[in-house]
PDB file of C-alpha atoms in Angstrom:
ATOM      1  CA  MET A   5      97.961   6.444  -7.160  1.00  0.00           C
ATOM      2  CA  ALA A   6      97.996   6.373 -10.979  1.00  0.00           C
ATOM      3  CA  ARG A   7      97.590   3.073 -10.874  1.00  0.00           C
ATOM      4  CA  ILE A   8      94.845   2.696  -7.801  1.00  0.00           C
ATOM      5  CA  LYS A   9      92.601   5.615  -9.911  1.00  0.00           C
ATOM      6  CA  GLN A  10      92.897   2.797 -12.514  1.00  0.00           C
ATOM      7  CA  GLN A  11      91.457   0.191 -10.581  1.00  0.00           C
ATOM      8  CA  LEU A  12      89.453   2.126  -8.804  1.00  0.00           C
ATOM      9  CA  ALA A  13      88.164   3.164 -13.220  1.00  0.00           C
ATOM     10  CA  SER A  14      87.914  -0.366 -13.786  1.00  0.00           C
ATOM     11  CA  LYS A  15      85.893  -1.950 -10.583  1.00  0.00           C
ATOM     12  CA  ASN A  16      83.267   1.078 -11.076  1.00  0.00           C
ATOM     13  CA  TRP A  17      82.638  -0.552 -14.929  1.00  0.00           C
ATOM     14  CA  SER A  18      82.290  -3.692 -13.530  1.00  0.00           C
ATOM     15  CA  LYS A  19      80.041  -2.762 -10.492  1.00  0.00           C
ATOM     16  CA  ILE A  20      78.127  -0.621 -13.757  1.00  0.00           C
ATOM     17  CA  LEU A  21      78.005  -3.393 -15.736  1.00  0.00           C
ATOM     18  CA  ILE A  22      76.702  -5.877 -13.394  1.00  0.00           C
ATOM     19  CA  THR A  23      74.138  -3.469 -11.785  1.00  0.00           C
ATOM     20  CA  ALA A  24      73.119  -3.352 -16.385  1.00  0.00           C
ATOM     21  CA  ILE A  25      73.033  -6.864 -16.338  1.00  0.00           C
ATOM     22  CA  VAL A  26      70.872  -7.421 -13.573  1.00  0.00           C
ATOM     23  CA  ILE A  27      68.259  -4.861 -14.857  1.00  0.00           C
ATOM     24  CA  VAL A  28      68.103  -6.031 -17.915  1.00  0.00           C
ATOM     25  CA  VAL A  29      67.537  -9.179 -16.694  1.00  0.00           C
ATOM     26  CA  VAL A  30      64.999  -8.105 -14.146  1.00  0.00           C
ATOM     27  CA  CYS A  31      63.507  -6.205 -17.012  1.00  0.00           C
ATOM     28  CA  LEU A  32      63.325 -10.128 -19.069  1.00  0.00           C
ATOM     29  CA  CYS A  33      61.634 -12.046 -16.811  1.00  0.00           C
ATOM     30  CA  ALA A  34      59.107  -9.247 -15.649  1.00  0.00           C
ATOM     31  CA  PHE A  35      58.296  -8.937 -19.154  1.00  0.00           C
ATOM     32  CA  SER A  36      57.807 -12.571 -19.358  1.00  0.00           C
ATOM     33  CA  LEU A  37      56.237 -12.816 -16.272  1.00  0.00           C
ATOM     34  CA  ILE A  38      53.250 -10.163 -17.920  1.00  0.00           C
ATOM     35  CA  LYS A  39      53.085 -11.987 -21.081  1.00  0.00           C
ATOM     36  CA  ASN A  40      52.617 -15.777 -19.038  1.00  0.00           C
ATOM     37  CA  GLN A  41      49.678 -13.828 -17.234  1.00  0.00           C
ATOM     38  CA  SER A  42      47.832 -12.639 -20.014  1.00  0.00           C
ATOM     39  CA  ASP A  43      47.784 -15.694 -22.058  1.00  0.00           C
ATOM     40  CA  ILE A  44      46.823 -17.677 -18.813  1.00  0.00           C
ATOM     41  CA  SER A  45      43.812 -14.892 -17.839  1.00  0.00           C
ATOM     42  CA  ARG A  46      43.357 -15.123 -22.009  1.00  0.00           C
ATOM     43  CA  LEU A  47      43.530 -19.419 -22.552  1.00  0.00           C
ATOM     44  CA  LYS A  48      40.991 -18.984 -19.044  1.00  0.00           C
ATOM     45  CA  ALA A  49      38.666 -17.703 -21.020  1.00  0.00           C
ATOM     46  CA  GLN A  50      38.830 -19.712 -23.874  1.00  0.00           C
ATOM     47  CA  ALA A  51      38.070 -22.858 -21.389  1.00  0.00           C
ATOM     48  CA  ALA A  52      35.313 -20.860 -19.710  1.00  0.00           C
ATOM     49  CA  GLU A  53      33.876 -20.877 -23.034  1.00  0.00           C
ATOM     50  CA  TYR A  54      34.356 -23.956 -24.321  1.00  0.00           C
ATOM     51  CA  ASP A  55      33.090 -25.136 -21.204  1.00  0.00           C
ATOM     52  CA  THR A  56      30.072 -23.485 -22.075  1.00  0.00           C
ATOM     53  CA  GLN A  57      29.902 -24.653 -26.100  1.00  0.00           C
ATOM     54  CA  TYR A  58      30.795 -28.429 -24.666  1.00  0.00           C
ATOM     55  CA  GLU A  59      27.159 -28.454 -22.577  1.00  0.00           C
ATOM     56  CA  GLN A  60      24.760 -26.669 -24.947  1.00  0.00           C
ATOM     57  CA  GLN A  61      26.954 -29.923 -26.964  1.00  0.00           C
ATOM     58  CA  VAL A  62      25.955 -32.268 -24.284  1.00  0.00           C
ATOM     59  CA  GLU A  63      21.892 -30.871 -23.737  1.00  0.00           C
ATOM     60  CA  ASP A  64      21.677 -31.169 -27.410  1.00  0.00           C
ATOM     61  CA  ASN A  65      22.649 -34.732 -27.280  1.00  0.00           C
ATOM     62  CA  GLU A  66      20.966 -35.922 -24.601  1.00  0.00           C
ATOM     63  CA  LYS A  67      17.706 -34.358 -26.780  1.00  0.00           C
ATOM     64  CA  ILE A  68      18.657 -36.403 -29.779  1.00  0.00           C
ATOM     65  CA  LYS A  69      19.127 -39.280 -28.106  1.00  0.00           C
ATOM     66  CA  ALA A  70      15.511 -38.836 -26.285  1.00  0.00           C
ATOM     67  CA  ILE A  71      13.990 -37.971 -29.988  1.00  0.00           C
ATOM     68  CA  LEU A  72      15.597 -41.534 -30.974  1.00  0.00           C
ATOM     69  CA  ASP A  73      14.361 -43.343 -28.702  1.00  0.00           C
ATOM     70  CA  SER A  74      10.532 -41.996 -28.480  1.00  0.00           C
ATOM     71  CA  ASP A  75       8.335 -43.073 -30.930  1.00  0.00           C
ATOM     72  CA  SER A  76       8.967 -39.674 -33.453  1.00  0.00           C
ATOM     73  CA  LYS A  77      12.248 -40.744 -34.533  1.00  0.00           C
ATOM     74  CA  ASP A  78      11.070 -41.546 -38.085  1.00  0.00           C
ATOM     75  CA  GLU A  79      10.112 -37.714 -38.190  1.00  0.00           C
ATOM     76  CA  TYR A  80      12.846 -36.108 -36.920  1.00  0.00           C
ATOM     77  CA  ILE A  81      15.026 -38.035 -39.461  1.00  0.00           C
ATOM     78  CA  GLU A  82      12.967 -37.081 -42.166  1.00  0.00           C
ATOM     79  CA  GLN A  83      12.718 -33.557 -40.760  1.00  0.00           C
ATOM     80  CA  LYS A  84      16.747 -33.252 -40.191  1.00  0.00           C
ATOM     81  CA  ALA A  85      17.084 -35.330 -44.466  1.00  0.00           C
ATOM     82  CA  ARG A  86      15.228 -32.759 -45.959  1.00  0.00           C
ATOM     83  CA  GLU A  87      16.926 -30.143 -44.050  1.00  0.00           C
ATOM     84  CA  LYS A  88      19.925 -31.373 -45.771  1.00  0.00           C
ATOM     85  CA  GLY A  89      17.626 -31.650 -49.187  1.00  0.00           C
ATOM     86  CA  TYR A  90      17.058 -34.743 -49.476  1.00  0.00           C
ATOM     87  CA  VAL A  91      14.048 -36.064 -51.070  1.00  0.00           C
ATOM     88  CA  LYS A  92      12.297 -38.909 -51.598  1.00  0.00           C
ATOM     89  CA  ASP A  93      12.118 -41.329 -54.324  1.00  0.00           C
ATOM     90  CA  ASN A  94      10.354 -40.257 -57.099  1.00  0.00           C
ATOM     91  CA  GLU A  95       9.175 -37.059 -55.381  1.00  0.00           C
ATOM     92  CA  VAL A  96       9.031 -33.755 -57.458  1.00  0.00           C
ATOM     93  CA  VAL A  97      10.972 -30.292 -55.458  1.00  0.00           C
ATOM     94  CA  PHE A  98       9.334 -26.827 -56.835  1.00  0.00           C
ATOM     95  CA  TYR A  99      11.371 -24.079 -56.015  1.00  0.00           C
ATOM     96  CA  ASP A 100       9.985 -20.650 -55.521  1.00  0.00           C
ATOM     97  CA  ILE A 101      12.116 -18.390 -57.022  1.00  0.00           C
ATOM     98  CA  SER A 102      10.243 -15.498 -57.080  1.00  0.00           C
ATOM     99  CA  ASP A 103      11.214 -12.335 -53.938  1.00  0.00           C
TER     100      ASP A 103
END
């Protein structure tokens, strides 16, 4: 009789242990799933932002190509060079330091 009680107690502990392991595995899987879903959402938002930036860059490139193909490309190039601080030979630059 004592042996039967011991076997039953042993079986109960093994059932409890297996149940605990299953619960832990299910919780880990659920956590992983939730984390992956949040990563997917974040990456989709980032991809949409990159698509918008890409479309804007394509539009800017088309504008620049149109300018470079036109007769006013020298003026455009000069304007961009001046924006970067370049000057022509023998040209004097004055800076307004007053507020």
